[in-house]
Structures are given as structure tokens and as C-alpha cells.
């Protein structure tokens, strides 16, 4: 039987103090626990067995208009003047539940967006690689034809740029690998002199339109051959040279 309550209960459940005082607590408990409540209390009195007293847990309350809503309940037993009383502290967690549901929805949407992005990158990488391989194949055939030294140089720059573009396309797939923690760096032998020349040849094409000279000076203390990932190193140098020319 409800013998005392504070104004927050009135606001929470939509009852006035007069409506609820003296009533069975099951007035704010929905089915099936509404009709079982007295049995729960009786069993506790007889056996001391309880699933809720002395513990905090999530429950469902019912308002005066029949609307159900989530609550957090902390219930404790109090002995006073030979009577067995129970004190319950209730907190409306409707907003908390909404936030959790919104976060879960956002998580699922993020997973779906990531899946769609990976699928798009894989498809676009395939679509771009097919014509690019044809372009590179033609460039290889041109290098075997009767070209002047200057023409061979032009073809070499075109092929170097095409190879770099092919690596960028492969890098699109690496984004998915990075997100999955599955990216593995290569550890091969790199000819730094050759790598730098390839990078500068690509950079000079953009620099020519800005009347900017691009040249290299490699210190004698720098070894010609090192171990590492040539594709990543080339990408870093191309980005540095490209930004230098641009700015």
C-alpha cells in the first residue's frame, strides 16, 4: 500500500496525491506483474526470496493514461515500529533509452555506409583499372617503336604517370584494408636514384606550366639501395613535389 510519495511521482505517472495514496503499488505496474505483485510480496515475506529488493534494475511503469515507459528502480526493505515497509526510488529513463536507440541506429547506419563505400571503391577501382591497363599497354608498345629520344622521354613520363595512377587506384582498396586493420607494407629493395627520377619526371610535367624548375641533388651519404615499400615512398615524394610546385 502506498503511504507516502513525493511530487515527482505525481508528475511522472500523472496521478495526484489523492488519487494514489492508500492504493496498492500495482496501480503503477503494468501486466503481467500487476496481478502477480501481491504474490511476489507474499513469497518475499514467507521465504525472503526476491529478485528485485536490494538491487537496482530497469523496469516498466504505467501512467494514469495507460502509457508504458521505462524506469530505473532501486527498492529496499525498511523495518519501522514493527512494520515491514519498502522504499522505492524511481528514475524515468525514457530519454536515456531514446539516446541509446539513436546511437544504435547511427552505428548501424555508419556500418552500412562503410560497407557501401567499400563496395563502391572496389567497383570503381575495377572500372578504372581496365582502360588504364590498355593505356599503359599502348605506352609499352610505343617504347618499342621507332621513336626519337625526346619522344621516348615523353612516353616514359606518360607511362610513369600511368603507373602512379594505377597505384593510386590500388590505394583506394587500401582504405578498406586500413579500416579493417589488414594493410601490410611491402619490404623490398628500392633504387632511390631511379625512384627520384621517376618522381621528378612526373613533377616536371606540372611544373612546366608554371615556369618552375624541378631538379634533384642526392647526397653521397644517402645509399642508392634501401629496404622499404617503394609504392608508399613514391607516393610520399610525389605528394611533396606536387605541393612544392603548386605552392
C-alpha atoms as an extended CHARMM CRD file, in Angstrom:
* protein
*
       247  EXT
         1         1  UNK       CA              0.0000000000        0.0000000000        0.0000000000  PROA      1               0.0000000000
         2         2  UNK       CA              1.3340000000        3.4380000000       -0.9260000000  PROA      2               0.0000000000
         3         3  UNK       CA              1.7020000000        5.5120000000        2.2460000000  PROA      3               0.0000000000
         4         4  UNK       CA              3.9890000000        8.3170000000        1.0530000000  PROA      4               0.0000000000
         5         5  UNK       CA              5.2180000000        9.8180000000       -2.2200000000  PROA      5               0.0000000000
         6         6  UNK       CA              6.8280000000       13.0000000000       -3.4430000000  PROA      6               0.0000000000
         7         7  UNK       CA              5.6070000000       15.4320000000       -6.1540000000  PROA      7               0.0000000000
         8         8  UNK       CA              7.9490000000       13.8820000000       -8.7430000000  PROA      8               0.0000000000
         9         9  UNK       CA              5.8290000000       10.7200000000       -8.6790000000  PROA      9               0.0000000000
        10        10  UNK       CA              2.7240000000       12.7490000000       -9.4830000000  PROA      10              0.0000000000
        11        11  UNK       CA              4.4400000000       14.3350000000      -12.4780000000  PROA      11              0.0000000000
        12        12  UNK       CA              5.9700000000       11.0560000000      -13.6000000000  PROA      12              0.0000000000
        13        13  UNK       CA              2.7960000000        8.9530000000      -13.5410000000  PROA      13              0.0000000000
        14        14  UNK       CA              0.1030000000       11.6060000000      -13.9950000000  PROA      14              0.0000000000
        15        15  UNK       CA             -1.6770000000       10.8730000000      -10.6940000000  PROA      15              0.0000000000
        16        16  UNK       CA             -2.4700000000       13.3920000000       -7.9800000000  PROA      16              0.0000000000
        17        17  UNK       CA             -1.5120000000       12.7080000000       -4.3930000000  PROA      17              0.0000000000
        18        18  UNK       CA             -5.1500000000       11.9470000000       -3.5360000000  PROA      18              0.0000000000
        19        19  UNK       CA             -5.5060000000        9.5500000000       -6.4860000000  PROA      19              0.0000000000
        20        20  UNK       CA             -2.6950000000        7.2880000000       -5.4070000000  PROA      20              0.0000000000
        21        21  UNK       CA             -2.2730000000        7.4240000000       -1.6160000000  PROA      21              0.0000000000
        22        22  UNK       CA             -3.6320000000        4.3160000000        0.0850000000  PROA      22              0.0000000000
        23        23  UNK       CA             -3.7330000000        2.3660000000       -3.2010000000  PROA      23              0.0000000000
        24        24  UNK       CA             -1.8480000000       -0.8210000000       -3.9810000000  PROA      24              0.0000000000
        25        25  UNK       CA              1.5060000000       -0.0670000000       -5.5860000000  PROA      25              0.0000000000
        26        26  UNK       CA              0.4800000000       -2.2540000000       -8.5160000000  PROA      26              0.0000000000
        27        27  UNK       CA             -1.5210000000        0.7310000000       -9.7900000000  PROA      27              0.0000000000
        28        28  UNK       CA              1.6910000000        1.8860000000      -11.4870000000  PROA      28              0.0000000000
        29        29  UNK       CA              2.8160000000       -1.6220000000      -12.5120000000  PROA      29              0.0000000000
        30        30  UNK       CA              1.7670000000       -2.9860000000      -15.9410000000  PROA      30              0.0000000000
        31        31  UNK       CA              0.7130000000       -6.5560000000      -16.6900000000  PROA      31              0.0000000000
        32        32  UNK       CA              1.6590000000       -9.3050000000      -16.1810000000  PROA      32              0.0000000000
        33        33  UNK       CA              3.3590000000       -8.0460000000      -12.9980000000  PROA      33              0.0000000000
        34        34  UNK       CA              0.2810000000       -6.0200000000      -11.9690000000  PROA      34              0.0000000000
        35        35  UNK       CA             -1.7330000000       -9.1080000000      -10.9950000000  PROA      35              0.0000000000
        36        36  UNK       CA              1.2820000000      -11.0180000000       -9.7160000000  PROA      36              0.0000000000
        37        37  UNK       CA              2.6160000000       -8.2780000000       -7.4530000000  PROA      37              0.0000000000
        38        38  UNK       CA              0.8450000000       -9.3630000000       -4.2570000000  PROA      38              0.0000000000
        39        39  UNK       CA              2.1790000000      -12.8700000000       -4.8070000000  PROA      39              0.0000000000
        40        40  UNK       CA              5.7100000000      -11.5100000000       -5.0900000000  PROA      40              0.0000000000
        41        41  UNK       CA              5.3430000000       -9.7000000000       -1.7650000000  PROA      41              0.0000000000
        42        42  UNK       CA              3.8220000000      -12.7500000000       -0.0700000000  PROA      42              0.0000000000
        43        43  UNK       CA              6.6270000000      -15.0100000000       -1.2390000000  PROA      43              0.0000000000
        44        44  UNK       CA              9.2310000000      -12.4980000000       -0.0400000000  PROA      44              0.0000000000
        45        45  UNK       CA              7.6230000000      -12.3080000000        3.4130000000  PROA      45              0.0000000000
        46        46  UNK       CA              7.4900000000      -16.0940000000        3.6780000000  PROA      46              0.0000000000
        47        47  UNK       CA             10.8730000000      -17.0220000000        2.1820000000  PROA      47              0.0000000000
        48        48  UNK       CA             12.9740000000      -13.8590000000        1.9680000000  PROA      48              0.0000000000
        49        49  UNK       CA             13.4300000000      -14.6440000000       -1.7460000000  PROA      49              0.0000000000
        50        50  UNK       CA             13.4070000000      -11.5690000000       -4.0100000000  PROA      50              0.0000000000
        51        51  UNK       CA             14.5700000000      -10.7720000000       -7.4950000000  PROA      51              0.0000000000
        52        52  UNK       CA             14.4120000000       -7.0180000000       -7.0630000000  PROA      52              0.0000000000
        53        53  UNK       CA             14.6500000000       -5.8830000000       -3.4170000000  PROA      53              0.0000000000
        54        54  UNK       CA             18.1180000000       -4.6200000000       -2.5920000000  PROA      54              0.0000000000
        55        55  UNK       CA             19.0330000000       -4.3610000000       -6.2670000000  PROA      55              0.0000000000
        56        56  UNK       CA             18.8050000000       -1.6460000000       -8.8910000000  PROA      56              0.0000000000
        57        57  UNK       CA             17.2310000000       -2.6820000000      -12.1700000000  PROA      57              0.0000000000
        58        58  UNK       CA             15.2980000000       -1.4950000000      -15.1920000000  PROA      58              0.0000000000
        59        59  UNK       CA             11.5120000000       -1.9400000000      -15.0110000000  PROA      59              0.0000000000
        60        60  UNK       CA              8.4570000000       -0.6680000000      -16.8730000000  PROA      60              0.0000000000
        61        61  UNK       CA              5.8960000000        1.6850000000      -15.3250000000  PROA      61              0.0000000000
        62        62  UNK       CA              2.3790000000        2.5280000000      -16.4550000000  PROA      62              0.0000000000
        63        63  UNK       CA              0.9920000000        6.0730000000      -16.3370000000  PROA      63              0.0000000000
        64        64  UNK       CA             -2.5500000000        7.0500000000      -15.4220000000  PROA      64              0.0000000000
        65        65  UNK       CA             -3.4410000000        7.1760000000      -19.1430000000  PROA      65              0.0000000000
        66        66  UNK       CA             -2.1140000000        3.6360000000      -19.7030000000  PROA      66              0.0000000000
        67        67  UNK       CA              1.1280000000        4.7080000000      -21.3750000000  PROA      67              0.0000000000
        68        68  UNK       CA              4.1070000000        2.4690000000      -20.6110000000  PROA      68              0.0000000000
        69        69  UNK       CA              7.5600000000        3.9420000000      -20.0500000000  PROA      69              0.0000000000
        70        70  UNK       CA             10.9740000000        2.6730000000      -18.8390000000  PROA      70              0.0000000000
        71        71  UNK       CA             12.1470000000        3.2620000000      -15.2920000000  PROA      71              0.0000000000
        72        72  UNK       CA             15.1770000000        2.5140000000      -13.1850000000  PROA      72              0.0000000000
        73        73  UNK       CA             14.0870000000        1.2060000000       -9.7760000000  PROA      73              0.0000000000
        74        74  UNK       CA             16.0720000000        0.8710000000       -6.5650000000  PROA      74              0.0000000000
        75        75  UNK       CA             13.9920000000       -0.9160000000       -3.9110000000  PROA      75              0.0000000000
        76        76  UNK       CA             14.9370000000       -1.5440000000       -0.3040000000  PROA      76              0.0000000000
        77        77  UNK       CA             13.2570000000       -3.0280000000        2.7680000000  PROA      77              0.0000000000
        78        78  UNK       CA             12.8410000000       -0.8630000000        5.8810000000  PROA      78              0.0000000000
        79        79  UNK       CA             11.7140000000       -2.0360000000        9.3480000000  PROA      79              0.0000000000
        80        80  UNK       CA              9.9300000000        0.6890000000       11.2990000000  PROA      80              0.0000000000
        81        81  UNK       CA              7.9390000000        0.3100000000       14.5300000000  PROA      81              0.0000000000
        82        82  UNK       CA              7.3510000000       -3.3630000000       13.8970000000  PROA      82              0.0000000000
        83        83  UNK       CA              6.1340000000       -2.7750000000       10.3770000000  PROA      83              0.0000000000
        84        84  UNK       CA              7.7080000000       -4.0130000000        7.1580000000  PROA      84              0.0000000000
        85        85  UNK       CA              7.9860000000       -1.0700000000        4.7740000000  PROA      85              0.0000000000
        86        86  UNK       CA              9.5750000000       -0.7200000000        1.3540000000  PROA      86              0.0000000000
        87        87  UNK       CA             11.1990000000        2.3520000000       -0.1080000000  PROA      87              0.0000000000
        88        88  UNK       CA             11.4810000000        2.7030000000       -3.8670000000  PROA      88              0.0000000000
        89        89  UNK       CA             13.4890000000        5.2810000000       -5.8020000000  PROA      89              0.0000000000
        90        90  UNK       CA             12.3230000000        5.6490000000       -9.4090000000  PROA      90              0.0000000000
        91        91  UNK       CA             14.0170000000        7.4430000000      -12.2850000000  PROA      91              0.0000000000
        92        92  UNK       CA             12.4270000000        7.9580000000      -15.6870000000  PROA      92              0.0000000000
        93        93  UNK       CA             14.9850000000        6.7210000000      -18.2350000000  PROA      93              0.0000000000
        94        94  UNK       CA             12.8990000000        7.3580000000      -21.3680000000  PROA      94              0.0000000000
        95        95  UNK       CA             15.3510000000        9.9650000000      -22.7050000000  PROA      95              0.0000000000
        96        96  UNK       CA             18.3110000000        7.7460000000      -21.9140000000  PROA      96              0.0000000000
        97        97  UNK       CA             16.7060000000        4.8780000000      -23.8270000000  PROA      97              0.0000000000
        98        98  UNK       CA             15.9980000000        7.1760000000      -26.7880000000  PROA      98              0.0000000000
        99        99  UNK       CA             19.6430000000        8.2610000000      -26.8600000000  PROA      99              0.0000000000
       100       100  UNK       CA             20.8110000000        4.6430000000      -26.7730000000  PROA      100             0.0000000000
       101       101  UNK       CA             18.4230000000        3.7710000000      -29.6080000000  PROA      101             0.0000000000
       102       102  UNK       CA             19.6170000000        6.7890000000      -31.6280000000  PROA      102             0.0000000000
       103       103  UNK       CA             23.2370000000        5.7660000000      -31.0910000000  PROA      103             0.0000000000
       104       104  UNK       CA             22.4700000000        2.2050000000      -32.1600000000  PROA      104             0.0000000000
       105       105  UNK       CA             20.7070000000        3.4860000000      -35.2770000000  PROA      105             0.0000000000
       106       106  UNK       CA             23.6690000000        5.7440000000      -36.0390000000  PROA      106             0.0000000000
       107       107  UNK       CA             26.0660000000        2.8220000000      -35.5380000000  PROA      107             0.0000000000
       108       108  UNK       CA             24.1210000000        0.6340000000      -37.9510000000  PROA      108             0.0000000000
       109       109  UNK       CA             23.9500000000        3.4590000000      -40.4970000000  PROA      109             0.0000000000
       110       110  UNK       CA             27.7080000000        4.0130000000      -40.1930000000  PROA      110             0.0000000000
       111       111  UNK       CA             28.3740000000        0.3050000000      -40.7430000000  PROA      111             0.0000000000
       112       112  UNK       CA             26.1000000000        0.2940000000      -43.7880000000  PROA      112             0.0000000000
       113       113  UNK       CA             27.7380000000        3.4580000000      -45.1600000000  PROA      113             0.0000000000
       114       114  UNK       CA             31.1800000000        1.9130000000      -44.6980000000  PROA      114             0.0000000000
       115       115  UNK       CA             30.0620000000       -1.2470000000      -46.4770000000  PROA      115             0.0000000000
       116       116  UNK       CA             28.5950000000        0.7730000000      -49.3480000000  PROA      116             0.0000000000
       117       117  UNK       CA             31.7800000000        2.8410000000      -49.6000000000  PROA      117             0.0000000000
       118       118  UNK       CA             33.9750000000       -0.2590000000      -49.7470000000  PROA      118             0.0000000000
       119       119  UNK       CA             31.7230000000       -1.7860000000      -52.3990000000  PROA      119             0.0000000000
       120       120  UNK       CA             31.8250000000        1.4400000000      -54.4290000000  PROA      120             0.0000000000
       121       121  UNK       CA             35.6170000000        1.6980000000      -54.1920000000  PROA      121             0.0000000000
       122       122  UNK       CA             36.0590000000       -1.9030000000      -55.2670000000  PROA      122             0.0000000000
       123       123  UNK       CA             33.7580000000       -1.4320000000      -58.2730000000  PROA      123             0.0000000000
       124       124  UNK       CA             35.3060000000        1.8870000000      -59.3250000000  PROA      124             0.0000000000
       125       125  UNK       CA             38.8320000000        0.5260000000      -58.9430000000  PROA      125             0.0000000000
       126       126  UNK       CA             37.9690000000       -2.2820000000      -61.3450000000  PROA      126             0.0000000000
       127       127  UNK       CA             36.2880000000        0.0710000000      -63.8180000000  PROA      127             0.0000000000
       128       128  UNK       CA             39.2660000000        2.4740000000      -63.8120000000  PROA      128             0.0000000000
       129       129  UNK       CA             41.9280000000       -0.2160000000      -63.9640000000  PROA      129             0.0000000000
       130       130  UNK       CA             40.6100000000       -1.7610000000      -67.2080000000  PROA      130             0.0000000000
       131       131  UNK       CA             41.0860000000        1.2820000000      -69.5260000000  PROA      131             0.0000000000
       132       132  UNK       CA             44.2590000000        2.3410000000      -67.7150000000  PROA      132             0.0000000000
       133       133  UNK       CA             45.8780000000       -1.0380000000      -68.3830000000  PROA      133             0.0000000000
       134       134  UNK       CA             45.1180000000       -0.5180000000      -72.0830000000  PROA      134             0.0000000000
       135       135  UNK       CA             46.7720000000        2.9190000000      -71.9730000000  PROA      135             0.0000000000
       136       136  UNK       CA             49.8660000000        1.5010000000      -70.2640000000  PROA      136             0.0000000000
       137       137  UNK       CA             49.9650000000       -1.3450000000      -72.7780000000  PROA      137             0.0000000000
       138       138  UNK       CA             49.9950000000        1.1490000000      -75.6530000000  PROA      138             0.0000000000
       139       139  UNK       CA             52.7630000000        3.1070000000      -73.9370000000  PROA      139             0.0000000000
       140       140  UNK       CA             54.8430000000       -0.0950000000      -73.7120000000  PROA      140             0.0000000000
       141       141  UNK       CA             54.3130000000       -0.6990000000      -77.4360000000  PROA      141             0.0000000000
       142       142  UNK       CA             55.3500000000        2.8660000000      -78.2130000000  PROA      142             0.0000000000
       143       143  UNK       CA             58.6540000000        2.4170000000      -76.3620000000  PROA      143             0.0000000000
       144       144  UNK       CA             59.4360000000       -0.4890000000      -78.6930000000  PROA      144             0.0000000000
       145       145  UNK       CA             58.6590000000        1.5360000000      -81.8160000000  PROA      145             0.0000000000
       146       146  UNK       CA             60.9190000000        3.8170000000      -83.8160000000  PROA      146             0.0000000000
       147       147  UNK       CA             60.7990000000        6.9610000000      -81.7140000000  PROA      147             0.0000000000
       148       148  UNK       CA             63.2550000000        9.7670000000      -81.1940000000  PROA      148             0.0000000000
       149       149  UNK       CA             64.9940000000       10.1790000000      -77.8510000000  PROA      149             0.0000000000
       150       150  UNK       CA             62.7080000000       13.0780000000      -76.9580000000  PROA      150             0.0000000000
       151       151  UNK       CA             59.5900000000       11.0990000000      -77.9020000000  PROA      151             0.0000000000
       152       152  UNK       CA             60.7610000000        8.1440000000      -75.8200000000  PROA      152             0.0000000000
       153       153  UNK       CA             61.2000000000       10.5300000000      -72.9010000000  PROA      153             0.0000000000
       154       154  UNK       CA             57.6240000000       11.7740000000      -73.3200000000  PROA      154             0.0000000000
       155       155  UNK       CA             56.3080000000        8.1990000000      -73.4600000000  PROA      155             0.0000000000
       156       156  UNK       CA             58.3660000000        7.2990000000      -70.3870000000  PROA      156             0.0000000000
       157       157  UNK       CA             56.8270000000       10.1690000000      -68.4120000000  PROA      157             0.0000000000
       158       158  UNK       CA             53.3430000000        9.1570000000      -69.5480000000  PROA      158             0.0000000000
       159       159  UNK       CA             53.9590000000        5.5600000000      -68.5390000000  PROA      159             0.0000000000
       160       160  UNK       CA             55.3960000000        6.6320000000      -65.1720000000  PROA      160             0.0000000000
       161       161  UNK       CA             52.3270000000        8.7850000000      -64.5230000000  PROA      161             0.0000000000
       162       162  UNK       CA             50.0660000000        5.9180000000      -65.5880000000  PROA      162             0.0000000000
       163       163  UNK       CA             51.8310000000        3.5170000000      -63.2490000000  PROA      163             0.0000000000
       164       164  UNK       CA             51.4220000000        6.0150000000      -60.4150000000  PROA      164             0.0000000000
       165       165  UNK       CA             47.7310000000        6.4050000000      -61.2160000000  PROA      165             0.0000000000
       166       166  UNK       CA             47.3760000000        2.6240000000      -61.1480000000  PROA      166             0.0000000000
       167       167  UNK       CA             48.9610000000        2.5990000000      -57.6960000000  PROA      167             0.0000000000
       168       168  UNK       CA             46.5230000000        5.2940000000      -56.5420000000  PROA      168             0.0000000000
       169       169  UNK       CA             43.6430000000        3.1210000000      -57.7160000000  PROA      169             0.0000000000
       170       170  UNK       CA             45.0950000000        0.2540000000      -55.6820000000  PROA      170             0.0000000000
       171       171  UNK       CA             45.3040000000        2.6390000000      -52.7250000000  PROA      171             0.0000000000
       172       172  UNK       CA             41.5490000000        3.1290000000      -52.9000000000  PROA      172             0.0000000000
       173       173  UNK       CA             41.2180000000       -0.5110000000      -51.9480000000  PROA      173             0.0000000000
       174       174  UNK       CA             43.8210000000        0.0010000000      -49.2200000000  PROA      174             0.0000000000
       175       175  UNK       CA             41.3960000000        2.3370000000      -47.4420000000  PROA      175             0.0000000000
       176       176  UNK       CA             39.1820000000       -0.6400000000      -46.7240000000  PROA      176             0.0000000000
       177       177  UNK       CA             42.1890000000       -2.6850000000      -45.6600000000  PROA      177             0.0000000000
       178       178  UNK       CA             43.3360000000        0.0730000000      -43.2950000000  PROA      178             0.0000000000
       179       179  UNK       CA             39.8810000000        0.2860000000      -41.7020000000  PROA      179             0.0000000000
       180       180  UNK       CA             39.9410000000       -3.4750000000      -41.2240000000  PROA      180             0.0000000000
       181       181  UNK       CA             43.4950000000       -3.3540000000      -39.8100000000  PROA      181             0.0000000000
       182       182  UNK       CA             44.7400000000       -5.6060000000      -42.6020000000  PROA      182             0.0000000000
       183       183  UNK       CA             47.1030000000       -3.2910000000      -44.5090000000  PROA      183             0.0000000000
       184       184  UNK       CA             50.5430000000       -4.8720000000      -44.9580000000  PROA      184             0.0000000000
       185       185  UNK       CA             53.5070000000       -2.7590000000      -46.0890000000  PROA      185             0.0000000000
       186       186  UNK       CA             55.9120000000       -4.1780000000      -48.6590000000  PROA      186             0.0000000000
       187       187  UNK       CA             59.5700000000       -4.5550000000      -47.7470000000  PROA      187             0.0000000000
       188       188  UNK       CA             61.5280000000       -4.7880000000      -50.9740000000  PROA      188             0.0000000000
       189       189  UNK       CA             64.7100000000       -3.3060000000      -52.3900000000  PROA      189             0.0000000000
       190       190  UNK       CA             64.3110000000        0.3020000000      -53.5660000000  PROA      190             0.0000000000
       191       191  UNK       CA             66.6550000000        2.0460000000      -56.0100000000  PROA      191             0.0000000000
       192       192  UNK       CA             66.4190000000        5.5890000000      -54.6530000000  PROA      192             0.0000000000
       193       193  UNK       CA             68.1020000000        7.1810000000      -57.6720000000  PROA      193             0.0000000000
       194       194  UNK       CA             65.6440000000        5.5730000000      -60.0650000000  PROA      194             0.0000000000
       195       195  UNK       CA             62.6930000000        6.3290000000      -57.7980000000  PROA      195             0.0000000000
       196       196  UNK       CA             63.6250000000       10.0070000000      -57.5030000000  PROA      196             0.0000000000
       197       197  UNK       CA             63.9630000000       10.3350000000      -61.2730000000  PROA      197             0.0000000000
       198       198  UNK       CA             60.5120000000        8.8320000000      -61.8050000000  PROA      198             0.0000000000
       199       199  UNK       CA             59.0390000000       11.2340000000      -59.2480000000  PROA      199             0.0000000000
       200       200  UNK       CA             60.7610000000       14.2670000000      -60.7770000000  PROA      200             0.0000000000
       201       201  UNK       CA             59.7040000000       13.3040000000      -64.2950000000  PROA      201             0.0000000000
       202       202  UNK       CA             56.0750000000       13.3390000000      -63.1160000000  PROA      202             0.0000000000
       203       203  UNK       CA             56.5900000000       16.5930000000      -61.2010000000  PROA      203             0.0000000000
       204       204  UNK       CA             58.2260000000       18.3930000000      -64.1440000000  PROA      204             0.0000000000
       205       205  UNK       CA             55.0920000000       17.9630000000      -66.2400000000  PROA      205             0.0000000000
       206       206  UNK       CA             53.0710000000       20.0740000000      -63.8120000000  PROA      206             0.0000000000
       207       207  UNK       CA             55.9840000000       22.4320000000      -63.1260000000  PROA      207             0.0000000000
       208       208  UNK       CA             56.4800000000       23.3130000000      -66.8040000000  PROA      208             0.0000000000
       209       209  UNK       CA             53.1730000000       25.1650000000      -66.9780000000  PROA      209             0.0000000000
       210       210  UNK       CA             54.2350000000       27.3420000000      -64.0120000000  PROA      210             0.0000000000
       211       211  UNK       CA             57.7950000000       28.0040000000      -65.2620000000  PROA      211             0.0000000000
       212       212  UNK       CA             59.1620000000       26.2060000000      -62.2180000000  PROA      212             0.0000000000
       213       213  UNK       CA             62.3580000000       24.1600000000      -62.4090000000  PROA      213             0.0000000000
       214       214  UNK       CA             62.3710000000       20.7850000000      -60.6430000000  PROA      214             0.0000000000
       215       215  UNK       CA             65.7150000000       19.1050000000      -60.0420000000  PROA      215             0.0000000000
       216       216  UNK       CA             67.3080000000       16.7930000000      -57.5050000000  PROA      216             0.0000000000
       217       217  UNK       CA             70.5030000000       16.6360000000      -55.5410000000  PROA      217             0.0000000000
       218       218  UNK       CA             71.2020000000       13.3750000000      -53.7200000000  PROA      218             0.0000000000
       219       219  UNK       CA             73.8280000000       13.4570000000      -51.0030000000  PROA      219             0.0000000000
       220       220  UNK       CA             76.7130000000       10.9820000000      -51.2500000000  PROA      220             0.0000000000
       221       221  UNK       CA             75.7720000000        9.8610000000      -47.7340000000  PROA      221             0.0000000000
       222       222  UNK       CA             72.4060000000        8.5810000000      -48.9400000000  PROA      222             0.0000000000
       223       223  UNK       CA             72.5980000000        4.9380000000      -50.0370000000  PROA      223             0.0000000000
       224       224  UNK       CA             71.3370000000        4.1430000000      -53.5280000000  PROA      224             0.0000000000
       225       225  UNK       CA             69.5280000000        0.9840000000      -52.3970000000  PROA      225             0.0000000000
       226       226  UNK       CA             67.3470000000        0.7010000000      -49.2980000000  PROA      226             0.0000000000
       227       227  UNK       CA             64.6770000000       -1.6790000000      -47.9820000000  PROA      227             0.0000000000
       228       228  UNK       CA             61.0880000000       -0.4900000000      -47.8350000000  PROA      228             0.0000000000
       229       229  UNK       CA             57.7960000000       -0.0270000000      -49.6100000000  PROA      229             0.0000000000
       230       230  UNK       CA             58.6160000000        1.6330000000      -52.9350000000  PROA      230             0.0000000000
       231       231  UNK       CA             54.9800000000        2.4070000000      -53.7390000000  PROA      231             0.0000000000
       232       232  UNK       CA             54.4220000000        4.2760000000      -50.4390000000  PROA      232             0.0000000000
       233       233  UNK       CA             57.7180000000        6.1450000000      -50.6850000000  PROA      233             0.0000000000
       234       234  UNK       CA             56.9890000000        7.1620000000      -54.2750000000  PROA      234             0.0000000000
       235       235  UNK       CA             53.5410000000        8.3580000000      -53.2310000000  PROA      235             0.0000000000
       236       236  UNK       CA             55.0180000000       10.4800000000      -50.4060000000  PROA      236             0.0000000000
       237       237  UNK       CA             57.6280000000       12.0730000000      -52.6970000000  PROA      237             0.0000000000
       238       238  UNK       CA             55.0880000000       12.7660000000      -55.4480000000  PROA      238             0.0000000000
       239       239  UNK       CA             52.8520000000       14.4980000000      -52.9140000000  PROA      239             0.0000000000
       240       240  UNK       CA             55.7630000000       16.5960000000      -51.6100000000  PROA      240             0.0000000000
       241       241  UNK       CA             56.9150000000       17.5710000000      -55.0900000000  PROA      241             0.0000000000
       242       242  UNK       CA             53.3490000000       18.2610000000      -56.2160000000  PROA      242             0.0000000000
       243       243  UNK       CA             52.7140000000       20.5560000000      -53.2350000000  PROA      243             0.0000000000
       244       244  UNK       CA             56.0490000000       22.3130000000      -53.7840000000  PROA      244             0.0000000000
       245       245  UNK       CA             55.1500000000       23.0510000000      -57.4140000000  PROA      245             0.0000000000
       246       246  UNK       CA             51.5960000000       24.0690000000      -56.5160000000  PROA      246             0.0000000000
       247       247  UNK       CA             52.5330000000       26.4910000000      -53.7380000000  PROA      247             0.0000000000
